[in-house]
Amino acid sequence: MKIQLSDHFTYKKLLRFTFPSIIMMIFTSVYGVVDGFFVSNFVGKTPFAAVNFIMPFLMMLGALGSMLGTGGSALIGIALGEGDRNRAKRIFSLFIYVSFLCGITIAILGILFLRPIASLLGAEGQMLEDCVRYGRIILAALPAFMLQYEFQSFFVTAEKPQLGLAVTVASGLTNMVLDALLVGVLPLGLEGAALATALSQCVGGVVPVIYFLRKNASLLQLLPPTKTKFDIRALLQASVNGSSELMSNISMSLVGMLYNIQLLKYAGEDGVAAYGVMMYVNFIFIAAYIGYSIGTAPVISYHYGAGNSSELKNILRKSAVILSICSLVMTGLGLSLARPFSELFVGYDRELFTMTVRGFHIGSFSFLFSGIAIFGSSFFTALNNGLLSALISFLRTLVFQTAAILILPLIWELDGIWFSIVAAEAMAVVVTLVFLVLKRKKYQY
């Protein structure tokens, strides 16, 4: 049976509705993992370190799509809850066109300034050249990547999470097949890996545009530009409301750069490579939490717009149980996957392998905490409180992470870098729980 935003959600229905979003985000995170596997095993350790070194900067440039997707979904969900479907279509179309134009502008600037930025961050020699070769190809597909980010939220709001999952799976499979062909079979090396990712992002960004341009069975439709009114107020609301996701993505990228700088200082290129392998597992696990948050956000926005406080309470309580169970499972998986995953990526270098396993064993405990803070930030975004959501993300992804990565290595050196992730996530949970308690009466959850 079709699940609608207006339904009452049991555990089974909540998991069924959010499952496509969870898988969708996991497949999106697979891009870097697949690239990393083929580059590490078929191209070499230095190109592998280069991919991990420049990736945070590339992800930061695509963060605008995440902001308009999550912030826009809240506005669209509220409009649908109020029964104004025409307004929902208008602002949906506006967000798509604006993000595409912004994507083109950012891509051009990124390509022009990629080399000096990579050099400023600390890349030099062959690693610098590899960063530029890989990054420029990825940046060429940035407009499609930003649209793909947006549609991950909009498909759920349109009550078509399964279709969003299908598009993302198709995009992920495209990346895997092309990586195997262009890197594993054909001698295209680092450029082949970048081309595989860029083409797969085009699948994820362009196919949804074709679907929504046509008459469809979803709640949304992409109107022609001539019928799309420029609504500065809606753009500002979406930007403020989605600022937490923008802040989260930018902060994670900035902190990723800071981690790389510290790792170069304490462990050289091997440290960057080890951190890259750890981040692959982290991306996948965090993607599951983000996918669940994306899946529940339109439901929360709808019932908030409809004034249904009892369902808000229901979703929050059930989410707390689900996330608590998942945190224990993911921590166990992180610890058990440390050796096989390290062997898969860097088994050819025993010193690097040992360093990576050690980092895994420490960093896996961050999964005990990360899901609660991620959901808490998304929860306030869905309630149209973008400022509070942004504050949680700002503290979690920038303030706490930066403080930890600068202070803890002074005490425990390389181990302090691995402990930084755990400490920052633990502090973020405390802040999230405080805000949830303080805002309980205002939103009646």
Coordinates of C-alpha atoms in Angstrom, one line a residue:
M1 CA 0.0 0.0 0.0
K2 CA 1.1 3.5 -0.8
I3 CA 2.4 5.4 2.3
Q4 CA 1.3 9.1 2.4
L5 CA 2.7 12.0 4.4
S6 CA -0.7 12.3 6.2
D7 CA -0.6 8.7 7.6
H8 CA -0.1 7.7 11.2
F9 CA 3.3 6.0 11.3
T10 CA 4.0 2.7 13.1
Y11 CA 7.6 1.4 13.3
K12 CA 7.0 -0.7 10.3
K13 CA 5.6 2.1 8.2
L14 CA 8.3 4.5 9.3
L15 CA 11.0 2.1 8.3
R16 CA 9.4 1.3 5.0
F17 CA 9.0 5.0 4.1
T18 CA 12.5 6.0 5.1
F19 CA 14.2 2.9 3.7
P20 CA 14.5 4.2 0.1
S21 CA 16.1 7.4 1.4
I22 CA 18.6 5.5 3.5
I23 CA 19.6 3.3 0.6
M24 CA 19.7 6.3 -1.7
M25 CA 22.2 8.1 0.6
I26 CA 24.3 5.0 1.0
F27 CA 24.6 4.6 -2.8
T28 CA 25.5 8.3 -3.1
S29 CA 28.3 7.8 -0.6
V30 CA 29.6 4.8 -2.7
Y31 CA 31.0 7.2 -5.3
G32 CA 34.1 8.0 -3.3
V33 CA 34.4 4.4 -2.0
V34 CA 34.5 2.9 -5.5
D35 CA 36.8 5.5 -6.8
G36 CA 39.1 5.0 -3.8
F37 CA 39.2 1.2 -4.3
F38 CA 40.2 1.3 -7.9
V39 CA 42.6 4.2 -7.6
S40 CA 44.3 2.7 -4.6
N41 CA 44.7 -0.8 -6.1
F42 CA 45.2 0.1 -9.8
V43 CA 46.8 3.5 -9.8
G44 CA 48.8 3.9 -6.6
K45 CA 49.1 5.2 -3.1
T46 CA 49.9 8.8 -4.0
P47 CA 46.9 9.3 -6.4
F48 CA 44.8 7.6 -3.7
A49 CA 45.9 10.1 -1.1
A50 CA 45.3 12.9 -3.7
V51 CA 41.7 11.8 -4.2
N52 CA 41.0 11.8 -0.4
F53 CA 42.9 15.1 0.0
I54 CA 40.9 17.1 -2.6
M55 CA 37.5 15.4 -2.0
P56 CA 36.4 17.6 1.0
F57 CA 36.9 20.7 -1.1
L58 CA 34.9 19.3 -4.0
M59 CA 32.1 18.2 -1.7
M60 CA 32.0 21.6 -0.1
L61 CA 31.3 23.2 -3.5
G62 CA 28.2 21.0 -4.0
A63 CA 26.8 21.8 -0.6
L64 CA 24.4 24.5 -2.0
G65 CA 22.3 21.7 -3.5
S66 CA 21.9 20.1 -0.1
M67 CA 20.8 23.4 1.4
L68 CA 18.1 24.1 -1.2
G69 CA 17.0 20.5 -1.1
T70 CA 16.4 20.2 2.6
G71 CA 15.4 23.8 3.2
G72 CA 13.1 23.8 0.2
S73 CA 11.6 20.4 1.1
A74 CA 10.4 21.9 4.4
L75 CA 8.7 24.8 2.7
I76 CA 7.1 22.4 0.1
G77 CA 6.0 20.0 2.8
I78 CA 4.4 22.8 4.8
A79 CA 2.6 24.1 1.7
L80 CA 1.3 20.6 0.9
G81 CA 0.2 20.2 4.5
E82 CA -1.8 23.5 4.2
G83 CA -3.3 22.2 0.9
D84 CA -1.6 24.7 -1.4
R85 CA -0.3 22.3 -4.1
N86 CA 0.2 25.0 -6.7
R87 CA 2.6 27.0 -4.5
A88 CA 4.5 23.8 -3.8
K89 CA 5.1 23.2 -7.5
R90 CA 6.1 26.9 -8.1
I91 CA 8.8 27.0 -5.4
F92 CA 10.0 23.5 -6.3
S93 CA 10.6 24.6 -9.8
L94 CA 12.3 27.8 -8.6
F95 CA 14.8 25.9 -6.5
I96 CA 15.8 23.6 -9.3
Y97 CA 16.5 26.4 -11.8
V98 CA 18.4 28.5 -9.3
S99 CA 20.6 25.7 -8.1
F100 CA 21.4 24.7 -11.7
L101 CA 22.6 28.3 -12.5
C102 CA 24.5 28.5 -9.3
G103 CA 26.1 25.1 -10.1
I104 CA 27.5 26.4 -13.4
T105 CA 28.9 29.5 -11.8
I106 CA 30.6 27.6 -9.0
A107 CA 32.0 25.0 -11.3
I108 CA 33.7 27.6 -13.5
L109 CA 35.2 29.3 -10.5
G110 CA 36.3 26.0 -9.0
I111 CA 38.1 24.9 -12.1
L112 CA 39.9 28.2 -12.4
F113 CA 41.1 28.3 -8.8
L114 CA 41.6 24.6 -8.0
R115 CA 45.4 24.5 -8.3
P116 CA 46.2 27.4 -6.0
I117 CA 43.6 26.2 -3.4
A118 CA 45.1 22.6 -3.4
S119 CA 48.5 24.1 -3.1
L120 CA 47.4 26.4 -0.2
L121 CA 46.0 23.3 1.6
G122 CA 49.4 21.7 1.5
A123 CA 49.4 19.5 -1.6
E124 CA 52.7 19.6 -3.5
G125 CA 54.6 17.7 -6.2
Q126 CA 52.9 14.8 -7.8
M127 CA 50.1 14.8 -5.2
L128 CA 49.2 18.4 -6.3
E129 CA 49.1 17.4 -9.9
D130 CA 46.9 14.5 -9.1
C131 CA 44.5 16.7 -7.2
V132 CA 44.1 19.0 -10.1
R133 CA 43.7 16.3 -12.7
Y134 CA 41.0 14.5 -10.7
G135 CA 39.2 17.7 -9.4
R136 CA 38.8 19.5 -12.7
I137 CA 36.9 16.6 -14.2
I138 CA 34.6 16.3 -11.2
L139 CA 33.9 20.0 -11.2
A140 CA 32.7 19.8 -14.8
A141 CA 29.7 17.8 -13.5
L142 CA 29.0 20.0 -10.5
P143 CA 25.7 21.3 -11.7
A144 CA 24.3 17.8 -12.0
F145 CA 25.8 16.8 -8.6
M146 CA 24.0 19.7 -7.0
L147 CA 20.7 18.7 -8.6
Q148 CA 21.3 15.1 -7.4
Y149 CA 21.7 16.4 -3.9
E150 CA 18.4 18.3 -4.1
F151 CA 16.4 15.5 -5.6
Q152 CA 17.3 13.2 -2.8
S153 CA 15.0 15.4 -0.6
F154 CA 12.5 16.3 -3.3
F155 CA 11.7 12.7 -4.3
V156 CA 10.6 12.0 -0.7
T157 CA 8.5 15.1 -0.5
A158 CA 6.8 14.2 -3.7
E159 CA 5.9 10.8 -2.1
K160 CA 8.2 9.0 -4.6
P161 CA 11.1 7.7 -2.4
Q162 CA 11.2 4.5 -4.3
L163 CA 11.8 6.3 -7.6
G164 CA 14.5 8.4 -6.0
L165 CA 16.1 5.2 -4.8
A166 CA 16.0 3.7 -8.3
V167 CA 17.7 6.8 -9.8
T168 CA 20.4 6.8 -7.2
V169 CA 21.0 3.0 -7.6
A170 CA 21.3 3.6 -11.4
S171 CA 23.7 6.4 -10.8
G172 CA 25.8 4.3 -8.3
L173 CA 25.9 1.3 -10.7
T174 CA 27.0 3.6 -13.5
N175 CA 29.9 4.7 -11.3
M176 CA 30.9 1.1 -10.4
V177 CA 30.7 -0.2 -14.0
L178 CA 32.6 2.8 -15.4
D179 CA 35.3 2.6 -12.7
A180 CA 35.9 -1.1 -13.5
L181 CA 36.0 -0.3 -17.2
L182 CA 38.0 2.9 -17.3
V183 CA 40.4 2.2 -14.4
G184 CA 40.5 -1.6 -14.1
V185 CA 40.4 -2.5 -17.8
L186 CA 41.4 0.5 -19.8
P187 CA 44.5 2.4 -18.8
L188 CA 42.9 5.8 -18.0
G189 CA 44.0 5.8 -14.4
L190 CA 43.0 8.8 -12.2
E191 CA 41.2 10.5 -15.1
G192 CA 39.2 7.4 -15.7
A193 CA 38.0 7.3 -12.0
A194 CA 37.1 11.0 -12.2
L195 CA 35.2 10.6 -15.5
A196 CA 33.3 7.6 -14.0
T197 CA 32.1 9.7 -11.1
A198 CA 31.2 12.7 -13.2
L199 CA 29.1 10.7 -15.6
S200 CA 27.3 8.9 -12.8
Q201 CA 26.5 12.2 -11.2
C202 CA 25.0 13.3 -14.5
V203 CA 22.7 10.3 -14.3
G204 CA 21.6 11.2 -10.8
G205 CA 21.0 14.9 -11.7
V206 CA 19.5 14.8 -15.2
V207 CA 17.1 11.8 -15.1
P208 CA 15.0 13.4 -12.3
V209 CA 14.7 16.6 -14.3
I210 CA 13.3 14.6 -17.2
Y211 CA 10.8 12.9 -14.9
F212 CA 9.5 16.0 -13.2
L213 CA 9.3 18.0 -16.4
R214 CA 6.6 15.6 -17.7
K215 CA 3.2 15.0 -16.2
N216 CA 3.7 12.4 -13.5
A217 CA 2.0 10.7 -10.6
S218 CA 3.9 12.5 -7.8
L219 CA 2.8 15.5 -5.8
L220 CA 5.3 17.8 -7.7
Q221 CA 6.0 18.9 -11.2
L222 CA 8.7 21.0 -12.7
L223 CA 7.1 24.0 -14.4
P224 CA 8.7 25.7 -17.4
P225 CA 10.9 28.7 -16.6
T226 CA 8.4 31.0 -18.1
K227 CA 5.8 29.9 -15.6
T228 CA 8.1 29.9 -12.6
K229 CA 7.9 33.1 -10.6
F230 CA 11.0 34.4 -9.0
D231 CA 10.2 34.3 -5.3
I232 CA 13.1 35.9 -3.3
R233 CA 11.2 35.4 0.0
A234 CA 11.0 31.6 -0.6
L235 CA 14.6 31.4 -1.6
L236 CA 15.7 33.3 1.5
Q237 CA 13.4 31.1 3.7
A238 CA 14.8 27.9 2.1
S239 CA 18.4 29.2 2.5
V240 CA 17.9 30.0 6.2
N241 CA 16.0 26.8 6.8
G242 CA 18.5 24.7 5.0
S243 CA 21.5 26.6 6.4
S244 CA 22.1 23.7 8.8
E245 CA 22.7 21.3 6.0
L246 CA 24.8 23.9 4.2
M247 CA 26.7 24.5 7.3
S248 CA 27.1 20.8 8.0
N249 CA 28.5 20.1 4.5
I250 CA 30.8 23.1 4.5
S251 CA 32.0 22.4 8.0
M252 CA 32.6 18.7 7.3
S253 CA 34.6 19.7 4.3
L254 CA 36.7 22.3 6.2
V255 CA 37.3 19.9 9.0
G256 CA 38.2 17.2 6.5
M257 CA 40.9 19.6 5.1
L258 CA 42.1 20.3 8.7
Y259 CA 42.3 16.6 9.4
N260 CA 44.4 16.2 6.2
I261 CA 46.7 19.0 7.3
Q262 CA 47.2 17.5 10.7
L263 CA 47.7 14.0 9.3
L264 CA 50.4 15.3 6.9
K265 CA 52.1 16.8 10.0
Y266 CA 51.9 13.6 12.2
A267 CA 52.0 10.8 9.6
G268 CA 52.6 12.1 6.1
E269 CA 50.8 10.8 3.0
D270 CA 50.1 7.5 4.8
G271 CA 48.0 9.3 7.4
V272 CA 45.9 10.9 4.7
A273 CA 45.4 7.6 3.0
A274 CA 44.5 5.9 6.3
Y275 CA 42.0 8.6 7.1
G276 CA 40.5 8.3 3.6
V277 CA 39.8 4.6 4.1
M278 CA 38.2 5.3 7.5
M279 CA 36.1 8.1 6.0
Y280 CA 34.7 5.6 3.4
V281 CA 33.0 3.6 6.2
N282 CA 32.1 6.8 8.0
F283 CA 30.4 8.2 4.8
I284 CA 28.4 5.0 4.5
F285 CA 27.2 4.8 8.1
I286 CA 26.6 8.6 8.4
A287 CA 24.7 8.3 5.0
A288 CA 22.3 5.9 6.7
Y289 CA 21.6 8.4 9.4
I290 CA 21.2 11.2 6.9
G291 CA 18.9 9.1 4.8
Y292 CA 16.7 8.4 7.7
S293 CA 16.6 12.1 8.5
I294 CA 15.7 13.0 4.9
G295 CA 13.0 10.4 4.9
T296 CA 11.3 11.6 8.1
A297 CA 11.7 15.4 7.4
P298 CA 8.7 15.8 4.9
V299 CA 6.5 13.8 7.3
I300 CA 7.5 16.1 10.2
S301 CA 6.9 19.2 8.0
Y302 CA 3.6 18.0 6.8
H303 CA 2.2 17.3 10.3
Y304 CA 3.7 20.5 11.7
G305 CA 1.9 22.4 8.9
A306 CA -1.3 20.5 9.6
G307 CA -1.1 21.2 13.4
N308 CA -1.0 17.5 14.3
S309 CA 1.2 17.5 17.4
S310 CA 0.4 13.9 18.4
E311 CA 2.0 12.6 15.3
L312 CA 5.0 14.8 15.9
K313 CA 5.4 13.1 19.3
N314 CA 4.9 9.7 17.7
I315 CA 7.6 10.2 15.1
L316 CA 10.1 11.7 17.5
R317 CA 9.7 8.9 20.1
K318 CA 9.9 6.1 17.5
S319 CA 12.9 7.8 15.9
A320 CA 14.7 7.8 19.2
V321 CA 14.3 4.1 19.6
I322 CA 15.3 3.3 16.0
L323 CA 18.4 5.5 16.2
S324 CA 19.5 4.1 19.5
I325 CA 19.4 0.5 18.2
C326 CA 21.2 1.6 14.9
S327 CA 24.0 3.3 16.9
L328 CA 24.9 0.0 18.7
V329 CA 24.7 -2.0 15.5
M330 CA 26.9 0.4 13.6
T331 CA 29.5 0.6 16.3
G332 CA 29.8 -3.2 16.3
L333 CA 30.0 -3.3 12.5
G334 CA 32.7 -0.6 12.5
L335 CA 34.8 -2.6 14.9
S336 CA 34.3 -5.8 13.1
L337 CA 35.0 -4.3 9.6
A338 CA 38.2 -2.6 10.6
R339 CA 40.6 -5.3 9.4
P340 CA 38.8 -6.6 6.3
F341 CA 38.1 -3.1 5.0
S342 CA 41.6 -2.0 5.6
E343 CA 42.9 -5.1 3.8
L344 CA 40.7 -4.4 0.9
F345 CA 42.0 -0.9 0.3
V346 CA 45.6 -0.8 1.6
G347 CA 46.5 -4.4 2.2
Y348 CA 49.5 -4.0 -0.1
D349 CA 51.3 -1.8 2.5
R350 CA 51.5 -3.4 5.9
E351 CA 52.6 -0.2 7.8
L352 CA 49.6 1.7 6.3
F353 CA 47.3 -1.3 7.0
T354 CA 48.3 -1.3 10.7
M355 CA 47.7 2.5 11.0
T356 CA 44.3 2.2 9.3
V357 CA 43.1 -0.6 11.6
R358 CA 44.2 1.4 14.7
G359 CA 42.2 4.4 13.5
F360 CA 39.2 2.3 12.7
H361 CA 39.1 0.7 16.2
I362 CA 39.1 4.2 17.9
G363 CA 36.9 6.1 15.4
S364 CA 34.1 3.5 15.3
F365 CA 32.9 4.6 18.7
S366 CA 31.7 7.9 17.1
F367 CA 28.8 5.9 15.6
L368 CA 27.3 5.7 19.1
F369 CA 26.6 9.4 19.0
S370 CA 26.4 10.7 15.4
G371 CA 22.9 9.6 14.5
I372 CA 21.2 11.6 17.3
A373 CA 22.8 14.9 16.4
I374 CA 22.1 14.4 12.7
F375 CA 18.5 13.6 13.3
G376 CA 18.1 16.5 15.8
S377 CA 19.4 19.0 13.3
S378 CA 17.1 17.7 10.5
F379 CA 14.2 17.7 12.9
F380 CA 14.4 21.4 13.6
T381 CA 14.9 22.1 9.8
A382 CA 11.6 20.2 9.2
L383 CA 10.0 22.4 11.8
N384 CA 11.1 25.5 9.8
N385 CA 13.6 26.5 12.5
G386 CA 16.7 26.7 10.3
L387 CA 18.7 28.8 12.8
L388 CA 18.5 26.3 15.6
S389 CA 19.2 23.5 13.2
A390 CA 22.2 25.4 11.8
L391 CA 23.5 26.0 15.3
I392 CA 23.5 22.3 16.1
S393 CA 25.3 21.5 12.8
F394 CA 27.8 24.4 13.3
L395 CA 28.7 23.1 16.8
R396 CA 28.8 19.4 15.7
T397 CA 30.7 19.7 12.4
L398 CA 32.9 22.7 13.0
V399 CA 33.4 24.0 16.5
F400 CA 33.7 20.7 18.4
Q401 CA 35.6 19.0 15.6
T402 CA 38.1 21.8 15.2
A403 CA 38.7 22.1 18.9
A404 CA 39.2 18.4 19.2
I405 CA 41.5 18.0 16.2
L406 CA 43.7 20.9 17.4
I407 CA 43.9 19.9 21.0
L408 CA 43.9 16.1 21.3
P409 CA 46.9 15.5 19.0
L410 CA 48.9 17.6 21.4
I411 CA 48.2 15.0 24.0
W412 CA 48.1 11.7 22.1
E413 CA 49.6 12.6 18.7
L414 CA 48.2 10.4 15.9
D415 CA 45.7 8.6 18.3
G416 CA 44.5 12.1 19.3
I417 CA 43.4 12.6 15.7
W418 CA 41.3 9.4 15.7
F419 CA 39.8 10.3 19.1
S420 CA 38.8 13.7 17.9
I421 CA 35.9 12.3 15.9
V422 CA 34.5 10.5 18.9
A423 CA 34.8 13.5 21.3
A424 CA 33.1 15.9 18.9
E425 CA 30.1 13.6 18.2
A426 CA 29.7 13.0 22.0
M427 CA 29.6 16.7 22.7
A428 CA 27.1 17.3 19.8
V429 CA 24.6 14.8 21.4
V430 CA 24.6 16.7 24.7
V431 CA 23.8 20.0 22.9
T432 CA 21.1 18.3 20.7
L433 CA 19.3 16.8 23.7
V434 CA 19.3 20.2 25.5
F435 CA 17.7 21.9 22.5
L436 CA 15.1 19.2 22.2
V437 CA 14.1 19.6 25.8
L438 CA 14.0 23.4 25.6
K439 CA 11.8 23.6 22.5
R440 CA 9.4 20.8 23.5
K441 CA 6.6 23.2 24.6
K442 CA 6.9 25.5 21.6
Y443 CA 6.4 22.7 19.0
Q444 CA 4.2 20.4 21.1
Y445 CA 6.2 17.2 20.4

